[in-house]
PDB file of C-alpha atoms in Angstrom:
ATOM      1  CA  LYS A  26     -62.401  35.438   3.765  1.00 47.00           C
ATOM      2  CA  ASP A  27     -66.171  36.423   4.215  1.00 51.00           C
ATOM      3  CA  THR A  28     -66.236  37.789   0.809  1.00 47.00           C
ATOM      4  CA  GLY A  29     -65.116  34.691  -0.913  1.00 57.00           C
ATOM      5  CA  ASN A  30     -61.941  36.378  -2.287  1.00 73.00           C
ATOM      6  CA  ILE A  31     -59.386  33.891  -1.049  1.00 71.00           C
ATOM      7  CA  GLU A  32     -56.443  35.713  -2.840  1.00 71.00           C
ATOM      8  CA  LYS A  33     -56.882  38.986  -1.424  1.00 74.00           C
ATOM      9  CA  ALA A  34     -57.588  37.697   2.279  1.00 73.00           C
ATOM     10  CA  SER A  35     -54.196  35.354   1.753  1.00 73.00           C
ATOM     11  CA  ILE A  36     -52.212  38.742   0.777  1.00 71.00           C
ATOM     12  CA  ILE A  37     -53.510  40.505   4.009  1.00 75.00           C
ATOM     13  CA  TYR A  38     -52.753  37.282   6.166  1.00 74.00           C
ATOM     14  CA  GLN A  39     -49.158  37.049   4.828  1.00 73.00           C
ATOM     15  CA  ARG A  40     -48.571  40.841   5.497  1.00 73.00           C
ATOM     16  CA  LEU A  41     -49.891  40.432   9.160  1.00 79.00           C
ATOM     17  CA  LEU A  42     -47.746  37.369   9.581  1.00 74.00           C
ATOM     18  CA  GLY A  43     -44.590  39.488   8.807  1.00 66.00           C
ATOM     19  CA  SER A  44     -45.470  42.220  11.323  1.00 70.00           C
ATOM     20  CA  ASP A  45     -45.201  42.597  15.017  1.00 72.00           C
ATOM     21  CA  ILE A  46     -48.879  40.861  15.982  1.00 76.00           C
ATOM     22  CA  SER A  47     -49.906  39.074  19.039  1.00 78.00           C
ATOM     23  CA  HIS A  48     -50.064  35.220  19.266  1.00 77.00           C
ATOM     24  CA  ASP A  49     -53.787  35.175  18.680  1.00 83.00           C
ATOM     25  CA  VAL A  50     -53.655  37.031  15.324  1.00 84.00           C
ATOM     26  CA  GLN A  51     -50.551  34.850  14.524  1.00 83.00           C
ATOM     27  CA  LEU A  52     -52.714  31.815  15.104  1.00 86.00           C
ATOM     28  CA  LYS A  53     -55.228  33.017  13.101  1.00 87.00           C
ATOM     29  CA  CYS A  54     -52.993  33.760  10.148  1.00 84.00           C
ATOM     30  CA  ILE A  55     -51.288  30.657   9.899  1.00 84.00           C
ATOM     31  CA  MET A  56     -54.665  28.771  10.429  1.00 86.00           C
ATOM     32  CA  PHE A  57     -56.353  30.435   7.490  1.00 85.00           C
ATOM     33  CA  LEU A  58     -53.037  30.239   5.051  1.00 84.00           C
ATOM     34  CA  LEU A  59     -52.617  26.758   6.021  1.00 84.00           C
ATOM     35  CA  SER A  60     -56.473  25.789   5.503  1.00 82.00           C
ATOM     36  CA  GLU A  61     -57.705  28.050   2.716  1.00 75.00           C
ATOM     37  CA  ALA A  62     -54.794  29.901   0.761  1.00 66.00           C
ATOM     38  CA  GLU A  63     -53.147  28.568  -2.502  1.00 65.00           C
ATOM     39  CA  PHE A  64     -49.572  28.276  -2.199  1.00 58.00           C
ATOM     40  CA  PRO A  65     -47.996  31.484  -1.090  1.00 53.00           C
ATOM     41  CA  ASP A  66     -44.641  31.670  -2.505  1.00 57.00           C
ATOM     42  CA  ASN A  67     -42.156  31.074   0.153  1.00 62.00           C
ATOM     43  CA  THR A  68     -44.637  32.040   3.147  1.00 68.00           C
ATOM     44  CA  TRP A  69     -44.267  28.398   4.458  1.00 75.00           C
ATOM     45  CA  LYS A  70     -40.892  29.278   5.824  1.00 78.00           C
ATOM     46  CA  GLN A  71     -42.536  32.190   7.753  1.00 80.00           C
ATOM     47  CA  ILE A  72     -45.442  29.983   8.730  1.00 82.00           C
ATOM     48  CA  GLU A  73     -43.228  27.423  10.080  1.00 85.00           C
ATOM     49  CA  VAL A  74     -41.323  29.852  12.125  1.00 84.00           C
ATOM     50  CA  SER A  75     -44.639  31.115  13.588  1.00 84.00           C
ATOM     51  CA  TYR A  76     -45.929  27.700  13.973  1.00 86.00           C
ATOM     52  CA  ARG A  77     -43.014  26.668  16.149  1.00 87.00           C
ATOM     53  CA  THR A  78     -43.387  29.903  18.141  1.00 84.00           C
ATOM     54  CA  LEU A  79     -46.925  29.083  18.889  1.00 85.00           C
ATOM     55  CA  LEU A  80     -46.307  25.668  19.928  1.00 85.00           C
ATOM     56  CA  ASN A  81     -43.561  26.765  22.375  1.00 83.00           C
ATOM     57  CA  ASP A  82     -46.330  29.138  23.930  1.00 75.00           C
ATOM     58  CA  GLU A  83     -47.429  26.507  26.637  1.00 69.00           C
ATOM     59  CA  ARG A  84     -49.341  29.464  28.473  1.00 69.00           C
ATOM     60  CA  GLY A  85     -51.009  31.196  25.695  1.00 72.00           C
ATOM     61  CA  VAL A  86     -51.987  27.994  23.549  1.00 78.00           C
ATOM     62  CA  SER A  87     -54.348  25.530  24.943  1.00 85.00           C
ATOM     63  CA  GLU A  88     -53.683  22.009  24.215  1.00 85.00           C
ATOM     64  CA  GLU A  89     -56.700  21.446  22.121  1.00 87.00           C
ATOM     65  CA  THR A  90     -55.639  24.585  19.910  1.00 87.00           C
ATOM     66  CA  ARG A  91     -52.160  22.972  19.778  1.00 87.00           C
ATOM     67  CA  LYS A  92     -53.492  19.736  18.452  1.00 89.00           C
ATOM     68  CA  LYS A  93     -55.666  21.544  15.757  1.00 90.00           C
ATOM     69  CA  LEU A  94     -52.711  23.467  14.862  1.00 90.00           C
ATOM     70  CA  LYS A  95     -50.465  20.477  14.320  1.00 91.00           C
ATOM     71  CA  LYS A  96     -53.101  18.468  12.183  1.00 91.00           C
ATOM     72  CA  THR A  97     -53.838  21.909   9.971  1.00 91.00           C
ATOM     73  CA  PHE A  98     -49.994  22.270   9.584  1.00 90.00           C
ATOM     74  CA  MET A  99     -49.704  18.678   8.251  1.00 90.00           C
ATOM     75  CA  LYS A 100     -52.608  18.998   5.833  1.00 90.00           C
ATOM     76  CA  GLY A 101     -51.434  22.586   4.645  1.00 88.00           C
ATOM     77  CA  LEU A 102     -47.955  21.588   3.974  1.00 87.00           C
ATOM     78  CA  LEU A 103     -49.077  18.268   2.078  1.00 88.00           C
ATOM     79  CA  ARG A 104     -51.471  20.290  -0.043  1.00 85.00           C
ATOM     80  CA  TRP A 105     -48.793  22.799  -0.741  1.00 83.00           C
ATOM     81  CA  MET A 106     -46.527  20.100  -1.631  1.00 85.00           C
ATOM     82  CA  LYS A 107     -48.568  18.900  -4.720  1.00 85.00           C
ATOM     83  CA  SER A 108     -48.137  22.299  -6.416  1.00 83.00           C
ATOM     84  CA  LEU A 109     -44.365  22.777  -5.979  1.00 81.00           C
ATOM     85  CA  PRO A 110     -41.077  21.918  -8.036  1.00 80.00           C
ATOM     86  CA  VAL A 111     -38.945  19.038  -6.800  1.00 80.00           C
ATOM     87  CA  GLU A 112     -36.345  21.465  -4.949  1.00 78.00           C
ATOM     88  CA  GLU A 113     -38.998  22.965  -2.741  1.00 78.00           C
ATOM     89  CA  VAL A 114     -40.717  19.514  -2.154  1.00 83.00           C
ATOM     90  CA  THR A 115     -37.830  17.840  -0.887  1.00 84.00           C
ATOM     91  CA  ILE A 116     -37.479  20.614   1.875  1.00 84.00           C
ATOM     92  CA  LEU A 117     -41.034  20.272   3.007  1.00 85.00           C
ATOM     93  CA  LYS A 118     -40.756  16.499   2.949  1.00 89.00           C
ATOM     94  CA  VAL A 119     -38.100  16.497   5.541  1.00 90.00           C
ATOM     95  CA  ILE A 120     -40.227  18.816   7.616  1.00 90.00           C
ATOM     96  CA  LEU A 121     -43.394  16.949   7.188  1.00 91.00           C
ATOM     97  CA  GLN A 122     -41.764  13.502   7.696  1.00 92.00           C
ATOM     98  CA  GLU A 123     -40.570  14.703  11.113  1.00 92.00           C
ATOM     99  CA  GLU A 124     -43.670  16.433  12.040  1.00 92.00           C
ATOM    100  CA  CYS A 125     -45.633  13.226  11.160  1.00 93.00           C
ATOM    101  CA  GLU A 126     -43.417  10.970  13.414  1.00 92.00           C
ATOM    102  CA  ASN A 127     -43.769  13.183  16.239  1.00 90.00           C
ATOM    103  CA  ILE A 128     -47.290  13.072  16.227  1.00 91.00           C
ATOM    104  CA  LEU A 129     -47.396   9.224  16.101  1.00 90.00           C
ATOM    105  CA  LYS A 130     -45.928   9.528  19.595  1.00 89.00           C
ATOM    106  CA  GLU A 131     -48.753  11.323  20.858  1.00 84.00           C
ATOM    107  CA  GLU A 132     -52.288  10.387  22.252  1.00 77.00           C
ATOM    108  CA  ASP A 133     -54.302  11.982  19.595  1.00 83.00           C
ATOM    109  CA  GLU A 134     -56.192   9.509  17.411  1.00 88.00           C
ATOM    110  CA  GLU A 135     -57.270  11.708  14.768  1.00 89.00           C
ATOM    111  CA  GLY A 136     -53.733  13.169  14.631  1.00 89.00           C
ATOM    112  CA  VAL A 137     -52.320   9.571  14.283  1.00 90.00           C
ATOM    113  CA  VAL A 138     -54.590   8.805  11.260  1.00 90.00           C
ATOM    114  CA  ILE A 139     -53.757  11.916   9.337  1.00 91.00           C
ATOM    115  CA  ALA A 140     -50.145  11.403  10.088  1.00 92.00           C
ATOM    116  CA  LEU A 141     -50.139   7.755   9.004  1.00 93.00           C
ATOM    117  CA  GLU A 142     -52.100   8.825   5.768  1.00 92.00           C
ATOM    118  CA  THR A 143     -49.391  11.518   5.047  1.00 93.00           C
ATOM    119  CA  LEU A 144     -46.479   9.174   5.468  1.00 94.00           C
ATOM    120  CA  CYS A 145     -48.355   6.721   3.227  1.00 95.00           C
ATOM    121  CA  LEU A 146     -48.817   8.981   0.549  1.00 93.00           C
ATOM    122  CA  MET A 147     -45.261  10.423   0.530  1.00 93.00           C
ATOM    123  CA  GLU A 148     -43.850   6.847   0.452  1.00 93.00           C
ATOM    124  CA  LEU A 149     -46.405   6.228  -2.411  1.00 93.00           C
ATOM    125  CA  TRP A 150     -44.868   9.224  -4.313  1.00 91.00           C
ATOM    126  CA  ASN A 151     -41.309   7.863  -3.751  1.00 90.00           C
ATOM    127  CA  MET A 152     -42.400   4.495  -5.050  1.00 90.00           C
ATOM    128  CA  ILE A 153     -44.155   5.871  -8.062  1.00 88.00           C
ATOM    129  CA  LYS A 154     -40.495   7.589  -8.923  1.00 87.00           C
ATOM    130  CA  ASP A 155     -38.825   4.215  -8.460  1.00 87.00           C
ATOM    131  CA  ILE A 156     -41.288   2.466 -10.568  1.00 84.00           C
ATOM    132  CA  SER A 157     -40.810   5.067 -13.570  1.00 81.00           C
ATOM    133  CA  LEU A 158     -37.031   4.195 -13.257  1.00 79.00           C
ATOM    134  CA  SER A 159     -37.250   0.372 -13.049  1.00 78.00           C
ATOM    135  CA  GLY A 160     -40.739  -0.514 -14.757  1.00 73.00           C
ATOM    136  CA  ARG A 161     -41.342  -2.593 -11.607  1.00 78.00           C
ATOM    137  CA  LEU A 162     -42.452  -2.345  -8.133  1.00 83.00           C
ATOM    138  CA  PRO A 163     -39.810  -2.038  -5.881  1.00 86.00           C
ATOM    139  CA  VAL A 164     -39.249  -4.197  -2.897  1.00 90.00           C
ATOM    140  CA  LEU A 165     -40.846  -2.851   0.174  1.00 92.00           C
ATOM    141  CA  THR A 166     -38.485  -2.172   3.154  1.00 92.00           C
ATOM    142  CA  ASP A 167     -39.772  -3.554   6.607  1.00 93.00           C
ATOM    143  CA  LYS A 168     -40.757   0.044   7.606  1.00 91.00           C
ATOM    144  CA  GLN A 169     -42.808   0.538   4.497  1.00 93.00           C
ATOM    145  CA  THR A 170     -44.795  -2.892   4.728  1.00 94.00           C
ATOM    146  CA  LEU A 171     -45.555  -1.956   8.564  1.00 93.00           C
ATOM    147  CA  LEU A 172     -46.767   1.324   7.508  1.00 93.00           C
ATOM    148  CA  PHE A 173     -48.668   0.183   4.669  1.00 94.00           C
ATOM    149  CA  SER A 174     -50.093  -2.597   6.446  1.00 92.00           C
ATOM    150  CA  GLN A 175     -51.177  -0.531   9.441  1.00 89.00           C
ATOM    151  CA  PHE A 176     -52.863   2.076   7.494  1.00 90.00           C
ATOM    152  CA  GLY A 177     -54.471  -0.322   5.124  1.00 86.00           C
ATOM    153  CA  GLU A 178     -56.170  -2.661   7.581  1.00 84.00           C
ATOM    154  CA  ASN A 179     -59.568  -0.516   7.325  1.00 77.00           C
ATOM    155  CA  LYS A 180     -59.439  -0.829   3.716  1.00 78.00           C
ATOM    156  CA  SER A 181     -61.918   2.393   3.688  1.00 84.00           C
ATOM    157  CA  THR A 182     -60.285   4.754   1.280  1.00 93.00           C
ATOM    158  CA  GLY A 183     -58.361   4.847  -2.001  1.00 94.00           C
ATOM    159  CA  LEU A 184     -55.052   5.151  -0.438  1.00 95.00           C
ATOM    160  CA  SER A 185     -55.332   2.496   2.366  1.00 95.00           C
ATOM    161  CA  LEU A 186     -56.461   0.048  -0.451  1.00 95.00           C
ATOM    162  CA  CYS A 187     -53.587   0.974  -2.478  1.00 95.00           C
ATOM    163  CA  CYS A 188     -51.090   0.697   0.094  1.00 95.00           C
ATOM    164  CA  LEU A 189     -52.320  -2.515   0.849  1.00 95.00           C
ATOM    165  CA  ALA A 190     -52.189  -3.659  -2.830  1.00 95.00           C
ATOM    166  CA  THR A 191     -48.407  -3.002  -2.780  1.00 94.00           C
ATOM    167  CA  VAL A 192     -47.935  -4.944   0.225  1.00 95.00           C
ATOM    168  CA  MET A 193     -49.932  -8.121  -1.350  1.00 94.00           C
ATOM    169  CA  MET A 194     -47.850  -7.586  -4.542  1.00 93.00           C
ATOM    170  CA  ASN A 195     -44.607  -7.750  -2.711  1.00 93.00           C
ATOM    171  CA  THR A 196     -45.803 -11.094  -1.076  1.00 92.00           C
ATOM    172  CA  LYS A 197     -46.580 -12.521  -4.565  1.00 91.00           C
ATOM    173  CA  GLN A 198     -49.976 -12.305  -3.940  1.00 95.00           C
ATOM    174  CA  ILE A 199     -50.497 -10.612  -7.318  1.00 94.00           C
ATOM    175  CA  LYS A 200     -54.141 -11.458  -7.996  1.00 94.00           C
ATOM    176  CA  ASP A 201     -55.273  -9.825  -4.611  1.00 95.00           C
ATOM    177  CA  GLY A 202     -53.091  -6.764  -5.190  1.00 95.00           C
ATOM    178  CA  CYS A 203     -54.855  -6.191  -8.628  1.00 96.00           C
ATOM    179  CA  LYS A 204     -58.169  -6.322  -7.134  1.00 96.00           C
ATOM    180  CA  LEU A 205     -57.139  -3.929  -4.128  1.00 96.00           C
ATOM    181  CA  ALA A 206     -55.617  -1.811  -6.652  1.00 96.00           C
ATOM    182  CA  ASP A 207     -58.616  -1.624  -9.042  1.00 96.00           C
ATOM    183  CA  GLU A 208     -60.884  -1.046  -6.100  1.00 96.00           C
ATOM    184  CA  ALA A 209     -58.767   2.067  -5.271  1.00 96.00           C
ATOM    185  CA  THR A 210     -59.129   3.568  -8.684  1.00 97.00           C
ATOM    186  CA  SER A 211     -62.784   2.921  -8.070  1.00 96.00           C
ATOM    187  CA  ILE A 212     -63.262   4.678  -4.832  1.00 95.00           C
ATOM    188  CA  SER A 213     -60.984   7.579  -5.722  1.00 95.00           C
ATOM    189  CA  PRO A 214     -61.127   7.620  -9.721  1.00 96.00           C
ATOM    190  CA  ASP A 215     -59.614  10.946 -10.066  1.00 95.00           C
ATOM    191  CA  ILE A 216     -56.408  10.285  -8.217  1.00 95.00           C
ATOM    192  CA  CYS A 217     -53.539   9.627 -10.849  1.00 95.00           C
ATOM    193  CA  GLU A 218     -51.191   7.951  -8.402  1.00 94.00           C
ATOM    194  CA  TYR A 219     -53.751   5.145  -7.768  1.00 95.00           C
ATOM    195  CA  TRP A 220     -53.938   4.355 -11.492  1.00 96.00           C
ATOM    196  CA  ALA A 221     -50.207   4.102 -11.685  1.00 94.00           C
ATOM    197  CA  ILE A 222     -50.067   1.494  -8.829  1.00 94.00           C
ATOM    198  CA  SER A 223     -53.023  -0.392 -10.751  1.00 95.00           C
ATOM    199  CA  CYS A 224     -51.143  -0.255 -13.869  1.00 94.00           C
ATOM    200  CA  VAL A 225     -48.141  -2.164 -12.134  1.00 93.00           C
ATOM    201  CA  SER A 226     -50.149  -4.649 -10.503  1.00 94.00           C
ATOM    202  CA  HIS A 227     -51.674  -5.839 -13.862  1.00 95.00           C
ATOM    203  CA  LEU A 228     -48.432  -5.798 -15.654  1.00 92.00           C
ATOM    204  CA  MET A 229     -47.130  -8.036 -12.882  1.00 92.00           C
ATOM    205  CA  SER A 230     -50.261 -10.370 -13.584  1.00 93.00           C
ATOM    206  CA  HIS A 231     -49.113 -10.357 -17.224  1.00 93.00           C
ATOM    207  CA  ASP A 232     -52.506  -9.007 -18.338  1.00 94.00           C
ATOM    208  CA  TYR A 233     -51.175  -6.454 -20.919  1.00 92.00           C
ATOM    209  CA  HIS A 234     -54.380  -5.589 -22.421  1.00 94.00           C
ATOM    210  CA  LYS A 235     -55.776  -4.422 -18.878  1.00 95.00           C
ATOM    211  CA  THR A 236     -52.244  -2.816 -18.566  1.00 94.00           C
ATOM    212  CA  ILE A 237     -52.840  -0.477 -21.471  1.00 95.00           C
ATOM    213  CA  ASN A 238     -56.411   0.399 -20.454  1.00 96.00           C
ATOM    214  CA  VAL A 239     -55.470   1.278 -17.068  1.00 96.00           C
ATOM    215  CA  ALA A 240     -52.634   3.350 -18.385  1.00 95.00           C
ATOM    216  CA  GLU A 241     -54.934   5.338 -20.706  1.00 96.00           C
ATOM    217  CA  ASP A 242     -57.332   6.010 -17.640  1.00 96.00           C
ATOM    218  CA  GLY A 243     -54.404   6.980 -15.690  1.00 95.00           C
ATOM    219  CA  LEU A 244     -53.244   9.518 -18.433  1.00 95.00           C
ATOM    220  CA  LYS A 245     -56.809  11.070 -18.564  1.00 95.00           C
ATOM    221  CA  ARG A 246     -56.239  11.853 -14.518  1.00 95.00           C
ATOM    222  CA  LEU A 247     -52.589  13.520 -15.070  1.00 94.00           C
ATOM    223  CA  SER A 248     -53.940  16.944 -14.384  1.00 93.00           C
ATOM    224  CA  ASN A 249     -54.834  15.837 -10.764  1.00 90.00           C
ATOM    225  CA  ALA A 250     -51.276  14.524  -9.988  1.00 92.00           C
ATOM    226  CA  PRO A 251     -48.779  16.231  -7.856  1.00 91.00           C
ATOM    227  CA  TYR A 252     -46.736  18.747  -9.835  1.00 89.00           C
ATOM    228  CA  TYR A 253     -43.218  17.349  -8.949  1.00 88.00           C
ATOM    229  CA  ILE A 254     -44.302  13.768 -10.151  1.00 90.00           C
ATOM    230  CA  LYS A 255     -46.548  14.877 -13.385  1.00 92.00           C
ATOM    231  CA  ASP A 256     -44.092  14.601 -15.861  1.00 90.00           C
ATOM    232  CA  ILE A 257     -42.653  11.107 -14.592  1.00 90.00           C
ATOM    233  CA  LEU A 258     -46.487   9.773 -14.404  1.00 92.00           C
ATOM    234  CA  ASN A 259     -46.756  11.346 -18.020  1.00 93.00           C
ATOM    235  CA  ILE A 260     -43.904   9.365 -19.385  1.00 90.00           C
ATOM    236  CA  PHE A 261     -44.679   6.263 -17.305  1.00 89.00           C
ATOM    237  CA  PHE A 262     -48.288   5.685 -18.804  1.00 92.00           C
ATOM    238  CA  LYS A 263     -47.081   6.598 -22.100  1.00 91.00           C
ATOM    239  CA  VAL A 264     -44.483   3.999 -21.975  1.00 88.00           C
ATOM    240  CA  PHE A 265     -47.052   1.585 -21.156  1.00 84.00           C
ATOM    241  CA  ILE A 266     -49.378   2.365 -23.957  1.00 86.00           C
ATOM    242  CA  ILE A 267     -46.944   2.624 -26.686  1.00 82.00           C
ATOM    243  CA  ASN A 268     -45.243  -0.796 -25.784  1.00 70.00           C
TER     244      ASN A 268
END
């Protein structure tokens, strides 16, 4: 890691993780792989086993380290999900969903924020898949509305604005929804998913010229989209541009 050669370091840490090592070394390995490494094939399965083992080690792992490990685990899995095919993502989503819901029950403010952010992002990805099939924003469930409203309260990030925009549009406040979705793309212009939500919001407001412009801008950011919804977004934007 000190030499800057992340790939070589990742290979070493992966090999160490598969050997008989102490909990301290085990912790160092998985913290590095979750924080620094590119997706290491199926090593996440091995990491999950080590992660569970460390969490159950009440004597050897302090409460502060346990909290840090949980947050790093969530961030690492979310980062890897963006580069995985659908079949791998499905498995990770189940693990991550459960992990986030467990953290929401704990008294760790930073962990709760990360968990809410992660859940909102996964719901947004699901929503984009639904939009691509129907061409319209799906009706939010009560659980989604509560989640998006809770996370969108601070309006400080592109994701929080995007979440709040979907709530607004579901309550027929289309104009406000368009404004919030546009603000999301302004704050985080490289996030392709926000352009998709903005595109739908302008379609709902019957501003077709703006819809096409937003679709073109979204298409330019396609390389930044999660791998498993990249094709969906590609077709999604092109349909709006062509039609």
